[in-house]
Amino acid sequence: MAETVKLFVNGREVEVEAGKNLIDALRVVGIEIPHFCYHPALGADGNCRMCLVGIEDGRPPLVPACKTPAQPGMKVLLDDQKIRKIQRDIMELELINHPVDCPVCDQAGECRLQDYYMEYDLQDSRMRVPQVTKGKRMDFGCGVVHDQERCVLCARCVRFTRQITKTGELGIVNRSDQARVTIFPGRPLNNRYALNIVDICPVGAMTSRDFRFKQRVWFLQKDEGICHGCSTGCAIYIDHHREKNGDDVIYRYRARTNMQVNGYFICDAGRLSYKRENENRQDLTLVDGVVVDFEQGIAAALEKMNKARRPLLLVSPDATLEQMWAIKRIATFYGATLSGYSDAYRIDDDGDDFLISDDKAANRYSLELLEIDRDRESFQAALAHADLLVNFDNDLFFSPINESLQRLLGEQDRISVCSHQLPVFSGSSVILPCASPSEYGGSIINRHGVLQRFRRAVRRNADPRDILEITHLLGGAISSAERAWPGIRQSVPVLRSVEPEQIPVEGLLLNNSEERDVGP
């Protein structure tokens, strides 16, 4: 447990973690100090002065909270009249040349400037001279659109490109009311994390071209999720909205802080992968190319699986731990060969030393924990020998590596349980639609061995079935994720003492155990 100190805020004693600055330390106990330029990932810059607080008997009596560590016995003043006046003066300075275009600003509803005006300012403007105008709708590259008139010059974006991506595309030029954030001539943003600038901008100066004017933020429902774009498994928010009588639509992913997995950021590819959840979905049940009811599709699949003498079941490396276990159980039930072959999900030299991984599978770690074979040669041999392939949402053509398997697959009788219309599933005699990751919950383990849980976020009018539910309809014994865990605990030593409902929000690091690291 971290060392704590006791101090006083407006005369009230609080106990906070030692070593943290006042903004972070007091936030934990529910006390917010307004600020623009400070961000925990970027450190204290001290340029906005919005976080000035009083220190009773202090020398100096006014200090920036972002640069002041919590100390024992400190007497912090937040509601002093002098502090309130400073906050109003800062707000007036920030708003002198601001266009105050909140009704058409994408940031409205999650803008610090807007929130602080309502909480600390509420003054009418005293400006009687024309405002200084600056650039509007400036394309900074990588999908980032900049509005210089809304900018408060906190420099978070500039520091992000210098400290985090180390690409340094942004800078602040000129002085006083002519100062502005800009790119260097002919040098737009060019890094794979650029859209994090939109997240960390405290006002509406940096917006995403992808999200602009698509939805008002106060209509969005915000659920926690895990990115399935690669094996890092970054924590995200899934922002979605369901119009009356319509399907739930996801409008964006945003980074969710998880210091054990992704810190404060996510990559742009993962951020934009929300589109896959909305598009090209497999909604229809097909038997020999004819649309049928889902129950008729299950009956057709059962008939084929009962008649098959050498069935082969293929599981996706994106499936949850519970889904993999359920598929493993029905493979045993039908005497089928089970494979988790998924080499197509690897893209060599695509990863970096930050968050992006070469491995584009979200849960490959679990395949190995459950001892599901992933070898290419054994999969090919089983495929050549099988008289039925049941593919549980494994995109063998995710990358071109498996083009040689196309002919063999074309000759095979196939049942596909899939969430999207993809070439690998076409030509299947039975196609059963299933849910995509935002439409079910479960557990996945990332490449570093962190076990995380996520819950269902999105609902559709015709709710697709979870793969786990489909395996139950096909004769499996596992009817829910909860019922999968007794068997998982019994079969996987490293998970023997895990209670899924007690997994911390930031995940459980399995590599702390005596088990070996089986990350890709």
mmCIF file of C-alpha atoms in Angstrom, residues 24 27 35 38-43 156 264:
data_model
loop_
_atom_site.group_PDB
_atom_site.id
_atom_site.type_symbol
_atom_site.label_atom_id
_atom_site.label_comp_id
_atom_site.label_asym_id
_atom_site.label_seq_id
_atom_site.Cartn_x
_atom_site.Cartn_y
_atom_site.Cartn_z
ATOM 1 C CA ASP A 24 -3.794 13.938 -8.643
ATOM 2 C CA ARG A 27 -8.801 13.884 -7.152
ATOM 3 C CA HIS A 35 -6.589 22.840 -14.823
ATOM 4 C CA TYR A 38 -1.553 19.430 -16.728
ATOM 5 C CA HIS A 39 -1.970 15.820 -17.892
ATOM 6 C CA PRO A 40 -0.623 12.904 -15.854
ATOM 7 C CA ALA A 41 1.067 11.373 -18.925
ATOM 8 C CA LEU A 42 2.723 14.632 -19.934
ATOM 9 C CA GLY A 43 3.703 16.017 -16.547
ATOM 10 C CA ARG A 156 -0.744 19.314 -24.362
ATOM 11 C CA TYR A 264 -3.572 6.719 -21.215
#
